[in-house]
Every structure is written in C-alpha cells, then in structure tokens.
CSV table of C-alpha atoms in Angstrom, one decimal:
chain,number,residue,atom,x,y,z
A,783,MET,CA,-32.3,-43.9,23.3
A,784,SER,CA,-33.5,-42.9,26.7
A,785,SER,CA,-33.6,-39.2,27.7
A,786,ALA,CA,-31.1,-39.9,30.6
A,787,SER,CA,-28.5,-41.3,28.2
A,788,GLY,CA,-29.2,-38.4,25.8
A,789,LEU,CA,-28.6,-35.9,28.6
A,790,GLU,CA,-25.4,-37.8,29.6
A,791,GLN,CA,-24.1,-37.5,26.0
A,792,LEU,CA,-25.0,-33.8,25.9
A,793,GLU,CA,-23.3,-33.3,29.3
A,794,ASN,CA,-20.1,-35.1,28.0
A,795,GLN,CA,-20.1,-33.1,24.8
A,796,LEU,CA,-20.4,-29.8,26.8
A,797,GLU,CA,-17.6,-30.9,29.2
A,798,GLY,CA,-15.4,-31.7,26.1
A,799,LEU,CA,-16.2,-28.3,24.6
A,800,ILE,CA,-15.4,-26.5,27.9
A,801,GLU,CA,-12.1,-28.4,28.1
A,802,ASN,CA,-11.3,-27.4,24.5
A,803,VAL,CA,-12.1,-23.8,25.2
A,804,ARG,CA,-10.0,-23.9,28.3
A,805,GLN,CA,-7.0,-25.3,26.3
A,806,ILE,CA,-7.5,-22.7,23.7
A,807,GLY,CA,-7.4,-20.1,26.4
A,808,ILE,CA,-4.1,-21.5,27.8
A,809,VAL,CA,-2.6,-21.5,24.3
A,810,VAL,CA,-3.7,-17.9,23.6
A,811,SER,CA,-2.5,-16.7,27.0
A,812,ASP,CA,1.0,-18.2,26.2
A,813,PHE,CA,0.9,-16.7,22.7
A,814,GLN,CA,4.1,-14.8,21.8
A,815,PRO,CA,3.9,-12.3,18.9
A,816,GLN,CA,6.9,-13.1,16.7
A,817,GLY,CA,7.3,-13.0,12.9
A,818,GLN,CA,4.1,-14.1,11.3
A,819,ASN,CA,2.3,-14.1,14.7
A,820,SER,CA,2.6,-10.3,14.9
A,821,GLU,CA,0.9,-10.0,11.5
A,822,LEU,CA,-1.8,-12.3,12.8
A,823,LEU,CA,-2.2,-10.1,15.8
A,824,SER,CA,-2.4,-7.0,13.6
A,825,GLN,CA,-5.1,-8.7,11.5
A,826,LEU,CA,-7.0,-9.8,14.6
A,827,SER,CA,-6.8,-6.2,16.0
A,828,ASN,CA,-8.4,-4.9,12.8
A,829,VAL,CA,-11.3,-7.5,13.0
A,830,PHE,CA,-11.7,-7.7,16.8
A,831,PRO,CA,-10.4,-4.4,18.2
A,832,THR,CA,-12.2,-4.5,21.5
A,833,GLU,CA,-11.3,-8.2,22.2
A,834,MET,CA,-7.7,-7.6,21.2
A,835,ALA,CA,-7.5,-4.6,23.5
A,836,HIS,CA,-8.6,-6.8,26.4
A,837,TYR,CA,-6.1,-9.5,25.3
A,838,ARG,CA,-3.3,-6.9,25.4
A,839,LEU,CA,-4.4,-5.6,28.8
A,840,ASN,CA,-4.5,-9.2,30.2
A,841,ARG,CA,-0.9,-9.7,28.9
A,842,GLY,CA,0.1,-6.5,30.7
A,843,GLU,CA,0.6,-4.5,27.4
A,844,GLU,CA,-0.2,-0.8,27.5
A,845,PRO,CA,-3.1,-0.1,25.0
A,846,SER,CA,-2.4,2.5,22.4
A,847,GLY,CA,-4.0,6.0,22.8
A,848,LEU,CA,-6.6,5.1,20.1
A,849,GLU,CA,-7.5,1.9,21.9
A,850,GLN,CA,-7.8,3.9,25.2
A,851,LEU,CA,-10.0,6.4,23.5
A,852,GLU,CA,-12.2,3.7,22.0
A,853,ASN,CA,-12.5,2.0,25.4
A,854,GLN,CA,-13.4,5.3,27.1
A,855,LEU,CA,-16.0,6.1,24.4
A,856,GLU,CA,-17.5,2.6,24.7
A,857,GLY,CA,-17.8,3.1,28.5
A,858,LEU,CA,-19.3,6.5,28.1
A,859,ILE,CA,-21.9,5.2,25.6
A,860,GLU,CA,-22.8,2.4,28.0
A,861,ASN,CA,-23.2,4.8,30.9
A,862,VAL,CA,-25.4,7.1,28.9
A,863,ARG,CA,-27.5,4.1,27.8
A,864,GLN,CA,-27.9,3.1,31.4
A,865,ILE,CA,-28.8,6.6,32.4
A,866,GLY,CA,-31.5,6.5,29.7
A,867,ILE,CA,-32.9,3.3,31.2
A,868,VAL,CA,-32.9,4.7,34.7
A,869,VAL,CA,-34.5,8.0,33.7
A,870,SER,CA,-37.2,6.4,31.4
A,871,ASP,CA,-38.8,4.7,34.5
A,872,PHE,CA,-37.5,6.9,37.3
A,873,GLN,CA,-38.1,5.8,40.8
A,874,PRO,CA,-37.0,7.8,43.9
A,875,GLN,CA,-34.9,4.8,45.1
A,876,GLY,CA,-33.0,4.9,41.8
A,877,GLN,CA,-31.5,8.3,42.6
A,878,ASN,CA,-28.2,6.9,43.9
A,879,VAL,CA,-27.8,4.8,40.8
A,880,LEU,CA,-28.5,7.8,38.6
A,881,ASN,CA,-26.1,10.0,40.5
A,882,SER,CA,-23.3,7.3,40.2
A,883,LYS,CA,-23.9,7.0,36.5
A,884,ILE,CA,-23.8,10.7,36.0
A,885,HIS,CA,-20.5,10.9,37.9
A,886,ALA,CA,-19.2,8.0,35.8
A,887,VAL,CA,-20.2,10.0,32.6
A,888,VAL,CA,-18.4,13.1,34.0
A,889,ALA,CA,-15.3,11.0,34.9
A,890,GLY,CA,-15.4,9.4,31.4
A,891,MET,CA,-15.5,12.8,29.7
A,892,GLN,CA,-12.6,13.9,31.8
A,893,GLU,CA,-10.6,10.8,30.8
A,894,ILE,CA,-11.4,11.5,27.1
A,895,ASN,CA,-10.3,15.1,27.6
A,896,LYS,CA,-7.0,13.9,29.0
A,897,LEU,CA,-6.5,11.5,26.0
A,898,ARG,CA,-6.5,14.5,23.7
A,899,SER,CA,-2.8,15.1,24.4
A,900,HIS,CA,-1.8,11.5,23.6
A,901,PRO,CA,0.6,11.6,20.6
A,902,SER,CA,-1.2,8.9,18.6
A,903,ILE,CA,-4.5,10.9,18.8
A,904,GLN,CA,-3.3,14.5,18.2
A,905,ASP,CA,-2.9,14.1,14.5
A,906,ILE,CA,-6.2,12.5,13.9
A,907,GLN,CA,-8.7,14.7,12.1
A,908,VAL,CA,-12.3,13.7,11.5
A,909,PRO,CA,-14.1,15.3,8.7
A,910,LEU,CA,-17.2,17.2,9.8
A,911,GLU,CA,-19.2,15.3,7.2
A,912,VAL,CA,-18.8,12.2,9.3
A,913,PHE,CA,-20.7,13.8,12.1
A,914,ASP,CA,-23.4,14.7,9.6
A,915,TYR,CA,-23.7,11.1,8.8
A,916,ILE,CA,-24.0,10.2,12.4
A,917,ASP,CA,-26.6,12.9,13.0
A,918,GLU,CA,-28.6,11.6,10.1
A,919,GLY,CA,-28.5,8.0,11.5
A,920,ARG,CA,-26.2,6.7,8.8
A,921,ASN,CA,-23.2,4.5,9.2
A,922,PRO,CA,-20.1,6.8,9.4
A,923,GLN,CA,-18.1,4.1,7.6
A,924,LEU,CA,-20.2,4.9,4.5
A,925,TYR,CA,-18.5,8.3,4.3
A,926,THR,CA,-15.3,6.7,2.9
A,927,LYS,CA,-17.3,4.8,0.3
A,928,ASP,CA,-19.2,7.9,-0.7
A,929,CYS,CA,-16.0,10.0,-0.9
A,930,MET,CA,-14.4,7.4,-3.2
A,931,GLU,CA,-17.5,7.3,-5.4
A,932,LYS,CA,-17.5,11.1,-5.6
A,933,ALA,CA,-13.8,11.2,-6.4
A,934,LEU,CA,-14.3,8.5,-9.2
A,935,SER,CA,-17.2,10.5,-10.6
A,936,LYS,CA,-15.2,13.8,-10.6
A,937,ASN,CA,-12.2,12.0,-12.1
A,938,GLU,CA,-14.4,10.8,-15.0
A,939,GLN,CA,-15.7,14.3,-15.5
A,940,VAL,CA,-12.2,15.8,-15.5
A,941,LYS,CA,-11.0,13.0,-17.9
A,942,GLY,CA,-13.8,13.8,-20.2
A,943,LYS,CA,-12.9,17.5,-20.2
A,944,ILE,CA,-9.2,16.7,-20.8
A,945,ASP,CA,-10.2,14.5,-23.7
A,946,ALA,CA,-12.4,17.2,-25.2
A,947,TYR,CA,-9.6,19.8,-24.8
A,948,SER,CA,-7.2,17.4,-26.5
A,949,ARG,CA,-9.5,16.9,-29.4
A,950,PHE,CA,-10.1,20.6,-29.6
A,951,LYS,CA,-6.4,21.3,-29.6
A,952,SER,CA,-5.8,18.7,-32.4
A,953,GLU,CA,-8.6,20.2,-34.5
A,954,LEU,CA,-7.4,23.8,-33.9
A,955,LEU,CA,-3.8,22.9,-34.9
A,956,SER,CA,-5.1,21.1,-37.9
A,957,GLN,CA,-7.3,24.0,-39.0
A,958,LEU,CA,-4.6,26.6,-38.3
A,959,SER,CA,-2.1,24.6,-40.3
A,960,ASN,CA,-4.4,24.7,-43.3
A,961,VAL,CA,-5.0,28.4,-43.0
A,962,PHE,CA,-1.5,29.6,-41.8
A,963,PRO,CA,1.0,26.9,-42.8
A,964,THR,CA,4.1,29.1,-42.5
A,965,GLU,CA,3.2,30.5,-39.1
A,966,MET,CA,2.2,27.0,-37.8
A,967,ALA,CA,5.6,25.6,-38.9
A,968,GLN,CA,7.3,28.4,-37.0
A,969,TYR,CA,5.1,27.8,-34.0
A,970,ARG,CA,5.9,24.1,-34.0
A,971,ALA,CA,9.6,24.8,-34.4
A,972,ILE,CA,9.5,27.2,-31.4
A,973,ARG,CA,7.5,24.7,-29.4
A,974,GLY,CA,9.8,21.9,-30.4
A,975,GLU,CA,7.0,20.0,-32.0
A,976,GLU,CA,8.2,19.6,-35.5
A,977,ARG,CA,6.2,16.7,-36.8
A,978,ALA,CA,3.8,16.0,-39.5
A,979,SER,CA,0.5,17.9,-39.3
A,980,LEU,CA,-2.2,16.2,-37.4
C-alpha cells in the first residue's frame, strides 16, 4: 500500500466522519423535546450542563437562572485565569488587555449580583462547610458523601443507644416484677400493657 493511497483512505474516512457529524448536528438541531425526549434532555442536562445550556441558547430557549449563574461563574473564572496569565508575565503593552479583563471581571460580578434576585436562585442555600472544602482544595461534591457517611455513623450510634435502653427497660421491668409484683401489675394495667412478664 502506497502512502498516497493511505492518505486518500484517511482523507475519505475523515470526510465521511465530518458528514456524519454534520448530519448528527442537523438531527440535533431539529430535535423536539416530547415525551421520552424530554426525559432524555433532562438526563443530558445532568451529565452535560454547559453543552445543554448552549443547545438551549441555540434553540432560542431562555436558560434557567441557575444555568445563567453557572455560565456567569464560568466566564468569571476564565477572565480571572486570563488576568493571572497576563499579570504573571506583565509587559507594558499588555496594559490594555489587562484593563479589559478587569472590566470584564467587574461586569461579570455585576451580572452575578443581578442574578441574586432570580426566583430559581433565591431559595438555594449553600452550607458554609462547602466553602471550607473549596478552601482546602477538596472537591465540594465530596461534602454530600461525607454528610451521608456522618449521618449513617450517627444513625448507628443512636440505634445502639436505643437498643441498649430497650434492653435496660426490659431488664428493669423484669427485676421490678420480681421484687414488686403487685405494683408492677397495677403499672402495666395503667399503661395498658397487661401481658406476661418479660
């Protein structure tokens, strides 16, 4: 096989791939969310939030307040990253770029501030511990896992205490019934617990 024919094959395969991607793009652009499709869109939004936000924008759909906030935060992070690059090797001719990036950061913060009043964002409360995770360089998504593990551990402790108190109650009632049988019979009658001694 000559290298020219190998290149032709590769070129043909790439052209086929490009055509397939173009056709997928056409199908996706004509996609109408109905029935099961809306569930698919929801699942895709969970897996690819940024891409689905762009998809909705391209279809003319208004992004939710949370998506708008996410997009603003991503833009803010990118601008701050670019400022860091410019400042790390500052040259006098880069002053205009630095100024425009600083203005973009300020504008981004103003947009984020405006989004505070959006109804879908107002009720969101982020635990302060999540910020501690971020400050420590840990993944904030681990917070939920850690909370669940702590709750499970606490649940096991409480269950152990409940079991111990139940055994104590049974033993106490048994011993009291041996020492004070008449009084315990009256107690059980009052409590509605007339039954054989434990």
